[in-house]
Structures are given as structure tokens and as C-alpha cells.
Tab-separated table of C-alpha atoms and ligand atoms in Angstrom:
chain	number	residue	atom	x	y	z
A	27	MET	CA	89.141	95.758	55.109
A	28	ILE	CA	90.622	98.077	56.940
A	29	LEU	CA	91.005	101.951	57.192
A	30	VAL	CA	94.790	102.934	58.500
A	31	THR	CA	95.082	106.523	59.108
A	32	GLY	CA	98.839	108.210	58.782
A	33	GLY	CA	99.135	105.304	56.003
A	34	ALA	CA	101.928	107.872	53.549
A	35	GLY	CA	104.437	109.145	56.610
A	36	PHE	CA	107.429	106.417	57.550
A	37	ILE	CA	105.656	103.808	59.479
A	38	GLY	CA	102.540	103.431	58.064
A	39	SER	CA	103.612	103.187	55.114
A	40	ASN	CA	105.922	100.513	55.925
A	41	PHE	CA	102.554	99.055	57.450
A	42	VAL	CA	100.518	99.063	54.220
A	43	LEU	CA	102.988	97.391	52.853
A	44	ASP	CA	104.245	95.156	54.930
A	45	TRP	CA	99.750	93.908	55.186
A	46	PHE	CA	99.820	93.423	51.238
A	47	ALA	CA	102.404	90.942	51.867
A	48	GLN	CA	100.486	88.855	53.277
A	49	HIS	CA	96.731	89.852	52.841
A	50	ASP	CA	94.710	90.682	49.746
A	51	GLU	CA	92.216	91.997	52.252
A	52	PRO	CA	91.478	95.140	50.874
A	53	VAL	CA	92.647	98.600	53.287
A	54	VAL	CA	91.553	102.107	53.166
A	55	ASN	CA	94.358	104.294	53.759
A	56	PHE	CA	93.524	107.898	55.069
A	57	ASP	CA	96.156	110.443	54.870
A	58	LYS	CA	96.624	115.118	55.472
A	59	LEU	CA	100.084	114.079	52.981
A	60	THR	CA	101.543	116.558	55.478
A	61	TYR	CA	105.293	116.988	54.577
A	62	ALA	CA	105.447	113.647	56.740
A	63	GLY	CA	103.127	112.255	54.078
A	64	ASN	CA	104.866	110.963	51.097
A	65	LEU	CA	102.657	109.036	48.256
A	66	ASN	CA	106.160	107.557	46.734
A	67	ASN	CA	106.402	105.574	49.788
A	68	LEU	CA	103.160	103.377	48.389
A	69	LEU	CA	105.006	102.506	44.401
A	70	ALA	CA	105.420	99.046	45.079
A	71	ILE	CA	101.968	98.274	45.154
A	72	ARG	CA	99.861	101.534	43.000
A	73	GLN	CA	98.508	98.406	40.826
A	74	ARG	CA	96.504	96.907	43.601
A	75	PRO	CA	92.721	97.500	43.674
A	76	GLU	CA	92.790	97.080	47.291
A	77	HIS	CA	94.484	99.483	48.044
A	78	ILE	CA	92.375	103.115	48.102
A	79	PHE	CA	94.256	106.174	49.085
A	80	VAL	CA	92.045	108.930	50.892
A	81	GLN	CA	93.423	113.027	50.988
A	82	GLY	CA	91.858	114.141	54.408
A	83	ASP	CA	92.005	114.891	57.593
A	84	ILE	CA	91.371	113.123	60.720
A	85	CYS	CA	90.636	116.390	62.070
A	86	ASP	CA	87.551	116.298	59.892
A	87	THR	CA	85.402	114.553	61.701
A	88	ALA	CA	82.312	114.402	58.556
A	89	ARG	CA	85.028	113.358	56.315
A	90	VAL	CA	85.892	110.887	58.799
A	91	GLU	CA	82.410	109.684	59.640
A	92	ALA	CA	81.289	109.276	55.772
A	93	LEU	CA	83.870	107.253	54.929
A	94	LEU	CA	83.646	105.170	57.567
A	95	SER	CA	79.873	104.762	56.222
A	96	THR	CA	81.272	104.172	52.961
A	97	HIS	CA	84.283	101.769	53.163
A	98	ARG	CA	82.429	99.560	56.793
A	99	PRO	CA	86.151	98.639	58.186
A	100	ARG	CA	86.307	95.630	60.818
A	101	ALA	CA	89.470	97.584	61.777
A	102	ILE	CA	91.149	101.085	62.623
A	103	ILE	CA	94.670	101.137	63.258
A	104	HIS	CA	95.297	104.969	63.727
A	105	PHE	CA	99.125	105.995	63.324
A	106	ALA	CA	98.013	109.425	62.379
A	107	ALA	CA	99.562	112.387	63.866
A	108	GLU	CA	102.741	115.005	64.377
A	109	SER	CA	105.783	113.201	65.098
A	110	HIS	CA	109.109	114.933	65.380
A	111	VAL	CA	109.371	115.942	68.440
A	112	ASP	CA	111.568	118.735	67.621
A	113	ARG	CA	108.581	120.482	65.846
A	114	SER	CA	106.640	119.825	68.486
A	115	ILE	CA	109.390	122.550	70.357
A	116	HIS	CA	109.036	125.256	67.024
A	117	GLY	CA	106.204	124.619	66.901
A	118	PRO	CA	103.173	122.358	69.759
A	119	GLY	CA	100.011	124.290	67.813
A	120	GLU	CA	100.170	121.216	65.266
A	121	PHE	CA	100.486	118.163	67.858
A	122	ILE	CA	97.626	119.352	69.754
A	123	ALA	CA	95.521	119.938	66.430
A	124	THR	CA	96.537	116.755	65.393
A	125	ASN	CA	97.035	114.348	68.091
A	126	ILE	CA	94.455	115.428	70.135
A	127	ASN	CA	91.751	116.434	68.438
A	128	GLY	CA	92.308	114.255	65.452
A	129	THR	CA	92.588	111.304	67.215
A	130	PHE	CA	89.572	112.777	70.047
A	131	SER	CA	87.071	113.475	66.315
A	132	LEU	CA	88.601	109.813	64.432
A	133	LEU	CA	86.889	108.585	68.064
A	134	GLU	CA	83.915	109.790	68.027
A	135	ALA	CA	83.556	109.033	64.686
A	136	SER	CA	84.067	105.277	65.625
A	137	ARG	CA	81.321	105.546	68.412
A	138	ALA	CA	78.713	106.485	66.667
A	139	TYR	CA	79.802	103.774	63.314
A	140	TRP	CA	81.353	101.200	65.948
A	141	SER	CA	77.298	101.511	67.986
A	142	ALA	CA	74.902	100.945	65.473
A	143	LEU	CA	77.002	98.256	64.171
A	144	PRO	CA	74.896	94.843	63.677
A	145	GLU	CA	76.319	91.647	65.752
A	146	PRO	CA	78.583	89.833	65.257
A	147	ASP	CA	80.546	92.721	63.868
A	148	ARG	CA	80.514	94.896	67.089
A	149	GLY	CA	81.794	92.429	68.729
A	150	SER	CA	84.730	91.886	65.977
A	151	PHE	CA	85.482	95.462	65.820
A	152	ARG	CA	88.752	96.485	67.011
A	153	PHE	CA	90.630	100.474	66.904
A	154	LEU	CA	94.258	100.181	67.367
A	155	HIS	CA	95.768	103.149	68.467
A	156	VAL	CA	99.037	103.200	67.951
A	157	SER	CA	101.350	105.003	70.584
A	158	THR	CA	104.246	105.671	72.197
A	159	ASP	CA	107.667	104.897	74.773
A	160	GLU	CA	107.152	108.771	74.846
A	161	VAL	CA	104.604	108.934	77.101
A	162	PHE	CA	106.528	107.445	79.695
A	163	GLY	CA	109.063	110.243	80.124
A	164	SER	CA	112.714	109.818	81.262
A	165	LEU	CA	114.475	106.796	82.460
A	166	GLY	CA	117.824	107.291	85.116
A	167	PRO	CA	120.603	105.059	84.121
A	168	ASP	CA	119.353	101.943	86.569
A	169	ASP	CA	115.786	102.720	86.952
A	170	ALA	CA	114.124	99.648	85.093
A	171	PRO	CA	112.393	99.333	81.756
A	172	PHE	CA	109.110	100.850	80.793
A	173	SER	CA	106.504	98.097	81.367
A	174	GLU	CA	102.966	98.642	80.917
A	175	THR	CA	102.160	99.316	84.710
A	176	THR	CA	104.829	102.599	84.195
A	177	ALA	CA	103.111	105.928	84.797
A	178	TYR	CA	102.681	108.574	82.110
A	179	ALA	CA	104.995	110.805	82.619
A	180	PRO	CA	105.722	112.868	79.250
A	181	ASN	CA	108.007	115.956	78.547
A	182	SER	CA	107.913	116.837	75.503
A	183	PRO	CA	104.742	118.715	73.531
A	184	TYR	CA	104.846	115.522	71.629
A	185	SER	CA	104.333	112.990	74.152
A	186	ALA	CA	102.045	115.522	75.915
A	187	SER	CA	100.166	115.478	73.476
A	188	LYS	CA	100.252	111.644	72.567
A	189	ALA	CA	99.929	110.894	76.538
A	190	ALA	CA	96.429	112.675	75.812
A	191	ALA	CA	95.903	111.204	73.039
A	192	ASP	CA	96.232	107.653	75.202
A	193	HIS	CA	94.178	108.778	77.487
A	194	LEU	CA	90.972	109.184	75.534
A	195	VAL	CA	91.715	106.124	73.881
A	196	ARG	CA	91.268	104.102	77.663
A	197	SER	CA	88.205	106.595	78.444
A	198	TYR	CA	86.183	105.316	75.444
A	199	HIS	CA	86.941	101.448	76.023
A	200	HIS	CA	86.139	101.923	79.581
A	201	THR	CA	83.273	104.271	79.247
A	202	TYR	CA	81.751	103.836	75.890
A	203	GLY	CA	83.079	99.982	75.725
A	204	LEU	CA	84.143	100.659	72.373
A	205	PRO	CA	86.971	97.389	72.108
A	206	THR	CA	90.540	99.631	71.757
A	207	LEU	CA	93.682	98.269	71.717
A	208	THR	CA	96.560	101.054	71.886
A	209	THR	CA	100.523	99.676	71.081
A	210	ASN	CA	103.704	102.151	73.559
A	211	CYS	CA	106.618	102.047	70.740
A	212	SER	CA	110.664	102.888	70.569
A	213	ASN	CA	112.213	104.116	68.675
A	214	ASN	CA	111.568	103.246	64.852
A	215	TYR	CA	114.387	102.684	62.009
A	216	GLY	CA	113.835	101.815	58.469
A	217	PRO	CA	113.309	101.810	54.770
A	218	PHE	CA	110.860	105.533	54.060
A	219	HIS	CA	111.922	106.811	57.411
A	220	PHE	CA	111.665	110.382	57.177
A	221	PRO	CA	114.916	112.077	57.208
A	222	GLU	CA	114.495	114.890	59.627
A	223	LYS	CA	114.427	112.318	62.180
A	224	LEU	CA	118.538	111.029	63.614
A	225	ILE	CA	119.059	108.198	61.446
A	226	PRO	CA	118.258	109.078	57.881
A	227	LEU	CA	119.907	112.960	58.232
A	228	MET	CA	123.007	111.615	59.856
A	229	ILE	CA	122.738	109.086	57.061
A	230	ALA	CA	121.807	112.031	54.099
A	231	ASN	CA	124.507	114.287	55.730
A	232	ALA	CA	127.832	112.203	55.440
A	233	LEU	CA	126.783	110.616	52.305
A	234	ALA	CA	126.734	115.333	51.155
A	235	GLY	CA	129.569	115.781	53.495
A	236	LYS	CA	127.477	118.190	56.198
A	237	SER	CA	128.632	117.911	59.527
A	238	LEU	CA	126.977	115.010	61.802
A	239	PRO	CA	125.601	116.888	64.303
A	240	ILE	CA	124.597	115.422	68.263
A	241	TYR	CA	122.199	116.865	70.288
A	242	GLY	CA	124.232	117.610	73.762
A	243	ASP	CA	127.064	114.907	74.818
A	244	GLY	CA	125.549	111.950	72.968
A	245	LYS	CA	124.904	109.826	75.467
A	246	ASN	CA	120.534	110.075	74.680
A	247	VAL	CA	119.879	105.970	75.038
A	248	ARG	CA	117.107	104.760	72.855
A	249	ASP	CA	115.537	101.335	72.493
A	250	TRP	CA	115.681	100.992	68.453
A	251	LEU	CA	113.360	98.226	66.670
A	252	TYR	CA	113.538	98.039	62.842
A	253	VAL	CA	110.169	99.445	61.331
A	254	SER	CA	109.274	96.053	59.998
A	255	ASP	CA	108.885	94.023	63.758
A	256	HIS	CA	107.072	96.868	64.872
A	257	CYS	CA	104.714	96.055	61.909
A	258	ALA	CA	103.985	92.160	62.841
A	259	ALA	CA	103.442	93.404	66.250
A	260	ILE	CA	100.416	95.317	65.862
A	261	ARG	CA	99.618	92.540	63.049
A	262	LYS	CA	99.550	90.262	65.957
A	263	VAL	CA	97.851	92.274	68.945
A	264	LEU	CA	94.446	93.385	65.915
A	265	VAL	CA	94.120	89.404	65.632
A	266	SER	CA	95.489	88.615	68.977
A	267	GLY	CA	95.441	91.787	71.676
A	268	ARG	CA	92.607	91.959	74.943
A	269	CYS	CA	90.272	95.080	74.117
A	270	GLY	CA	90.841	98.163	76.765
A	271	GLU	CA	94.526	96.707	76.738
A	272	THR	CA	98.168	98.478	75.926
A	273	TYR	CA	101.344	96.017	74.829
A	274	ASN	CA	104.700	97.501	75.295
A	275	ILE	CA	106.770	96.729	72.059
A	276	GLY	CA	110.551	97.642	71.584
A	277	GLY	CA	113.780	96.148	70.337
A	278	TRP	CA	115.514	95.039	73.243
A	279	ASN	CA	118.948	97.229	71.495
A	280	GLU	CA	119.097	100.092	73.329
A	281	LYS	CA	122.587	102.717	72.184
A	282	THR	CA	123.352	105.944	73.050
A	283	ASN	CA	122.546	108.472	69.834
A	284	LEU	CA	126.842	108.546	70.055
A	285	GLU	CA	127.281	104.572	69.200
A	286	VAL	CA	124.028	105.439	66.681
A	287	VAL	CA	126.231	106.661	64.845
A	288	ASP	CA	129.656	105.161	65.095
A	289	THR	CA	127.959	101.790	63.598
A	290	LEU	CA	126.768	104.367	60.764
A	291	CYS	CA	129.692	105.473	60.416
A	292	HIS	CA	131.253	101.996	59.997
A	293	ILE	CA	128.919	101.211	57.259
A	294	LEU	CA	129.076	103.947	55.412
A	295	ASP	CA	132.437	103.719	55.428
A	296	GLN	CA	132.600	100.540	54.505
A	297	LEU	CA	129.907	100.689	51.539
A	298	ALA	CA	130.471	103.722	50.380
A	299	PRO	CA	134.051	105.041	50.986
A	300	LYS	CA	135.363	108.585	50.944
A	301	ALA	CA	137.162	109.904	48.120
A	302	ASP	CA	139.884	110.990	50.246
A	303	GLU	CA	139.845	107.944	52.550
A	304	THR	CA	138.856	109.308	55.999
A	305	SER	CA	136.362	108.417	57.863
A	306	TYR	CA	132.884	109.524	57.762
A	307	ARG	CA	132.901	110.501	62.019
A	308	GLU	CA	135.485	113.425	61.069
A	309	GLN	CA	131.948	114.813	60.517
A	310	ILE	CA	130.216	114.297	63.902
A	311	SER	CA	129.874	117.937	65.383
A	312	TYR	CA	128.420	118.111	68.723
A	313	ILE	CA	125.107	121.070	68.883
A	314	THR	CA	123.486	122.721	71.413
A	315	ASP	CA	120.991	119.766	73.528
A	316	ARG	CA	117.196	119.891	72.226
A	317	PRO	CA	115.146	121.713	75.230
A	318	GLY	CA	113.623	118.894	77.196
A	319	HIS	CA	116.447	115.610	76.470
A	320	ASP	CA	114.922	112.915	77.398
A	321	ARG	CA	118.043	110.935	78.792
A	322	ARG	CA	116.971	107.337	77.854
A	323	TYR	CA	114.412	105.319	76.790
A	324	ALA	CA	114.029	101.984	77.126
A	325	ILE	CA	111.213	99.032	76.700
A	326	ASP	CA	109.559	96.023	77.920
A	327	ALA	CA	108.461	94.125	76.153
A	328	ARG	CA	107.493	90.692	78.131
A	329	LYS	CA	104.033	91.377	77.671
A	330	ILE	CA	103.594	91.387	74.237
A	331	GLU	CA	105.816	87.853	74.418
A	332	ARG	CA	104.304	86.330	76.919
A	333	GLU	CA	100.047	86.723	75.650
A	334	LEU	CA	100.973	86.833	71.756
A	335	GLY	CA	104.603	85.390	71.076
A	336	TRP	CA	104.880	88.759	69.242
A	337	ARG	CA	109.343	89.076	69.426
A	338	PRO	CA	111.543	91.411	67.086
A	339	VAL	CA	113.053	89.456	64.235
A	340	GLU	CA	115.735	92.400	63.640
A	341	THR	CA	118.654	92.699	65.711
A	342	PHE	CA	120.089	96.005	64.874
A	343	ASP	CA	123.202	94.757	63.194
A	344	SER	CA	121.064	92.809	60.672
A	345	GLY	CA	118.613	95.808	60.835
A	346	ILE	CA	121.242	99.036	60.442
A	347	GLN	CA	122.954	97.649	57.651
A	348	LYS	CA	119.927	96.981	56.094
A	349	THR	CA	118.894	100.538	55.939
A	350	VAL	CA	121.801	102.130	55.154
A	351	GLN	CA	121.726	99.942	52.163
A	352	TRP	CA	118.170	100.666	51.505
A	353	TYR	CA	119.687	104.480	51.558
A	354	LEU	CA	121.903	103.858	49.624
A	355	ASP	CA	119.344	102.713	46.926
A	356	ASN	CA	117.329	104.921	47.066
A	357	GLN	CA	118.864	108.772	47.185
A	358	ASP	CA	115.983	109.345	44.605
A	359	TRP	CA	114.102	109.159	47.117
A	360	VAL	CA	115.613	110.974	49.844
A	361	ALA	CA	116.222	113.947	46.819
A	362	ASP	CA	112.773	113.791	47.028
A	363	VAL	CA	111.896	114.487	50.198
A	364	GLN	CA	114.646	116.936	50.566
A	365	SER	CA	112.232	119.643	49.330
A	366	GLY	CA	112.239	123.826	49.827
A	367	ALA	CA	109.672	122.871	53.273
A	368	TYR	CA	112.362	120.595	53.741
A	369	GLN	CA	115.721	122.736	54.156
A	370	GLN	CA	113.792	125.838	56.351
A	371	TRP	CA	113.114	122.848	58.893
A	372	LEU	CA	117.000	122.404	58.287
A	373	GLU	CA	117.141	126.329	58.864
A	374	GLN	CA	114.871	126.541	62.045
A	375	ASN	CA	116.058	123.410	63.579
A	376	TYR	CA	120.062	123.814	62.925
A	377	ASN	CA	121.504	126.911	62.471
A	378	LEU	CA	120.554	128.882	66.025
A	379	ARG	CA	122.088	126.285	67.684
A	380	ASN	CA	125.519	126.339	68.598
A	381	THR	CA	128.287	124.108	67.936
A	382	VAL	CA	129.415	122.738	71.549
A	383	GLN	CA	133.650	122.303	70.655
A	384	GLU	CA	133.986	119.865	73.790
A	385	VAL	CA	131.754	117.713	75.362
A	386	THR	CA	132.725	116.896	79.341
A	387	GLN	CA	133.170	112.916	78.578
B	580	NAD	P1	104.965	110.269	60.244
B	580	NAD	O1	105.768	111.540	60.669
B	580	NAD	O2	106.621	109.844	59.518
B	580	NAD	O3	103.995	110.423	59.837
B	580	NAD	C1	102.592	110.653	59.955
B	580	NAD	C2	101.734	110.235	58.844
B	580	NAD	O4	100.037	110.647	59.749
B	580	NAD	C3	101.314	111.283	57.560
B	580	NAD	O5	102.150	110.619	56.370
B	580	NAD	C4	101.726	112.313	57.013
B	580	NAD	O6	100.904	113.205	56.494
B	580	NAD	C5	99.526	112.005	58.077
B	580	NAD	N1	99.575	112.999	58.482
B	580	NAD	C6	99.338	113.770	59.845
B	580	NAD	N2	98.832	114.721	60.085
B	580	NAD	C7	97.503	114.497	59.448
B	580	NAD	C8	96.073	114.319	60.126
B	580	NAD	N3	95.250	115.467	60.489
B	580	NAD	N4	95.156	113.566	59.644
B	580	NAD	C9	95.991	112.546	58.828
B	580	NAD	N5	96.399	112.403	58.760
B	580	NAD	C10	97.978	112.950	59.167
B	580	NAD	O7	105.055	109.504	62.296
B	580	NAD	P2	105.892	107.682	62.080
B	580	NAD	O8	107.339	107.800	62.098
B	580	NAD	O9	105.138	106.652	60.481
B	580	NAD	O10	104.586	107.851	62.977
B	580	NAD	C11	103.219	106.561	62.991
B	580	NAD	C12	103.249	106.838	64.480
B	580	NAD	O11	103.957	106.077	65.218
B	580	NAD	C13	102.467	108.169	65.037
B	580	NAD	O12	101.305	108.055	65.216
B	580	NAD	C14	103.352	107.873	66.572
B	580	NAD	O13	102.952	109.032	67.196
B	580	NAD	C15	103.868	106.606	66.379
B	580	NAD	N6	105.207	106.496	66.597
B	580	NAD	C16	106.293	106.225	65.880
B	580	NAD	C17	108.047	105.325	66.443
B	580	NAD	C18	108.776	106.369	65.539
B	580	NAD	O14	109.562	106.212	65.811
B	580	NAD	N7	108.863	107.062	64.567
B	580	NAD	C19	107.645	105.322	67.188
B	580	NAD	C20	106.412	105.054	67.821
B	580	NAD	C21	105.468	105.305	67.792
B	581	DAU	O1	110.613	106.778	71.149
B	581	DAU	C1	109.893	107.209	70.438
B	581	DAU	C2	109.608	108.193	69.588
B	581	DAU	O2	110.697	107.779	68.151
B	581	DAU	C3	108.336	108.355	68.637
B	581	DAU	O3	107.371	108.524	68.836
B	581	DAU	C4	108.846	109.229	67.456
B	581	DAU	O4	107.877	109.999	67.056
B	581	DAU	C5	110.091	109.377	66.477
B	581	DAU	O5	110.364	110.238	66.632
B	581	DAU	C6	111.240	109.759	67.740
B	581	DAU	O6	111.901	110.032	68.568
B	581	DAU	P1	113.341	110.526	69.294
B	581	DAU	O7	113.611	112.191	69.533
B	581	DAU	O8	113.653	109.432	70.030
B	581	DAU	O9	113.627	110.462	67.861
B	581	DAU	P2	114.873	111.782	66.635
B	581	DAU	O10	114.858	110.186	66.202
B	581	DAU	O11	113.909	113.473	67.156
B	581	DAU	O12	116.186	111.725	67.420
B	581	DAU	C7	116.484	110.069	68.366
B	581	DAU	C8	117.297	110.947	69.582
B	581	DAU	O13	118.776	111.689	68.663
B	581	DAU	C9	117.448	111.633	70.187
B	581	DAU	O14	118.472	111.373	71.636
B	581	DAU	C10	118.073	113.316	69.864
B	581	DAU	C11	119.121	113.225	68.992
B	581	DAU	N1	119.030	113.702	68.019
B	581	DAU	C12	117.942	113.995	66.735
B	581	DAU	C13	118.879	114.731	66.039
B	581	DAU	C14	117.537	114.823	64.392
B	581	DAU	C15	120.636	113.849	67.555
B	581	DAU	O15	121.183	114.072	68.346
B	581	DAU	N2	120.396	114.946	66.481
B	581	DAU	C16	119.914	115.236	65.782
B	581	DAU	O16	119.743	116.469	64.477
């Protein structure tokens, strides 16, 4: 079996669902169920005995050690993290605790478990760490995309905490020989994406008749990847990745935030037209920028294509259409996660930002 951390979050739950679409191999899903963890994401596999959910914190080394000795996984896929840049700006402490100390605890428990494994299990064991392209910092408009050899230059408490975790993983391979794999992926989107992030927030706000809050001038660029393509890439790296290596994963889909929001409005105008026949675009508003806002991310994903034969299947057009349809079909899921705590977050992040009346084009 495999152990997945953070398998009730956005990417982790998609990974577990995808896993059972391809395999019968059991999964122990270890998740703290923070505000971002949601067992409703996993309803489709609630009858599968191969899915064992355990609520717990990766910072609890003794708990993780007990989990490893009970279930004896052949691999660990580590998704668990605090993942939202804006939250890391308002409160970095949780990011240090989970992303750095939690990864350290998990590495320590994994090292003890792996060291005591008999061959051939020791040789085939893998620790796959799921990381982000944000560790590389920000690109200028004409800079080459991030490759696996780009120097780390994290700019937010979130990306700094992920960078620290990446370095710890690297050191456990280099020093102890732990068979690690690290993936650095660009922005994901798709089903079960928590509506604090750009795409699901814009869809939810549009349908609720609220403003569509664009930070700064809206020209920041992200490289978007449909989440099931990320899951497929992780499966490839798990099977064929070389230990100690890192793999960049991206969608070859650079878009400005304005382009993304414009596309969302266009699709919603077609699939859920407003009664007054105006466009959702009229709800766009420009607000005070995110502090330290990285201007551009872009991924050079040629290594994983060349070495492991992975390329994304979805284009941005196909993926975003599916995503909007999913949110239209699953408005109960959105309503459920927009609980009291979510409302407090909206107040904290958006109420104090000024609306910027004019944006220099
Ligand atoms: P998410 O915030 O949706 O989910 C995180 C999950 O981790 C939640 O289920 C949460 O309950 C769990 N968790 C948090 N702290 C925990 C702890 N201390 N112990 C156990 N579980 C804990 O995040 P996501 O967007 O699904 O991201 C998953 C991973 O992928 C993260 O490591 C993130 O850095 C990375 N990543 C995300 C993206 C993206 O676009 N979302 C892109 C690249 C990499
Ligand atoms: O690049 C990978 C990263 O992508 C992951 O590591 C992170 O976990 C994930 O959250 C994501 O980070 P971003 O900061 O790029 O994603 P977010 O959806 O928060 O923002 C995307 C862009 O949209 C960014 O330029 C900020 C902007 N934005 C975001 C929000 C929430 C807005 O303009 N308005 C908003 O309300």
C-alpha cells in the first residue's frame, strides 16, 4: 500500500480518486482536516475498503511512526501543507509548523521506518515530496521558464516554507540515502479546488453576484495545469523517477489573471447567463495588490517529458470548460465549504483592501 498525506485537500483528494480509478492498491490517507481538508471530496470512494482514512497531524512524529509500522507502505506521497499564499501573509506560523516542521517530522519517521526495512523493500521504497514552482521566485516577461536547475528565490512565507521543505528532502537523500523524489508543479485547477484560490473564488463570486477581485493590474502570469494531469505526472514520477531527482511539472499554459477571469466570465455567460443579460465581466473590480506579488511563473516541463514520457492531456480550453461545469454541477459542495470560518477569511483578506478605481493599462 501507499501512504498519502493531505489526501483530503484539493490535489490530494484528486490524486486518491485517480489512484482508485487505475489501481486496487490500498491507500492510507493521513490528513489533519484543516479548513482545507474535506471528506466530502472522497465520497465517491467511501465504499472502498482499500481506502483507509486516518485523521492526524504530520507534525506528530510518534503518530506517523505508529502509522508506518502498522500499515507498512511501500511509498509515501506527501501533499499535506498549508497552501494559500494570502493566508501565509496574514499568518505565517502555521506554514512554518506544517510545511517545515511537519515535513521534518515525516522525514524522520520515514527514515527510521525505511532504515529498518529488509531488502528488497528498502531498495524499492519511495518518499515523493509534492512541491511548487513558487520556490523559484518571480520571472520577468522575457525570462526563460523555471527549469530544475533554476536557483531557489522564494518570495512569500508560503514559498519560503516549501523551499525549506524541499531542501530538507534533498538533504535526507544526500545524507542518509533516503530514496526521495521531488516534484515542483505550477498552478493547478479543477474539481474540489477550495474557493479561496483564484479560479474557484471567481466562479463562486460570479454566481453569487459579488465582485470579482483582481489584485493589482491583473497582469500577473501563472502557468495553469488541470489537476488530473498533475496526478498522472506524480504517478509517473513514483514509478520511474530517479531517486534524488526533482521534476518540474507544468501545463504550457501561461495566462494573465485577467485572461483567466475573462475566460471564466465568457464560459459562465454561455452556461449560466444572468437574468438581466449583462456579462459577468461587469463584476470585475481591481483591488489593492498582494504584498510581494510574484509577477510571472512559467515551467519548463521538458525533463519529465524526455525522461518519463509525461505531457499534459488537457489544454487550458478543455480543462477550464470542465472546471466551470463541475462548479455549476456541485454548488452544494461550494455552499458547504463556505462555512463561518470561510466568511471570516473573506473579511480578513478582502474587506481591508481598497478598490482601485483606475488601472494603468
Ligand atoms: P490544500 O490546501 O487544498 O490541501 C492541503 C491538505 O493538507 C488538506 O487536506 C489539509 O487538511 C492537509 N493538512 C494541512 N496541514 C496538515 C498537517 N499538519 N497534517 C496533516 N494534514 C495536513 O492544498 P493543495 O492545493 O491540494 O496542495 C497540495 C500540495 O501540493 C501542497 O504541498 C502544495 O504546496 C502543493 N502544490 C499545490 C499547487 C496548487 O496549485 N494548488 C501547485 C503546486 C504544488
Ligand atoms: O504556482 C503554484 C502555486 O499556485 C501553489 O504552490 C499554491 O499552493 C497555489 O495556491 C497557487 O498559488 P497562487 O498564489 O499562484 O494562486 P492563487 O489562486 O492564490 O492566485 C493566482 C493568481 O491570482 C495570483 O497572481 C493572485 C491572483 N488573485 C488571487 C486571488 C485569490 C487575484 O487577483 N485575486 C484573488 O482574489
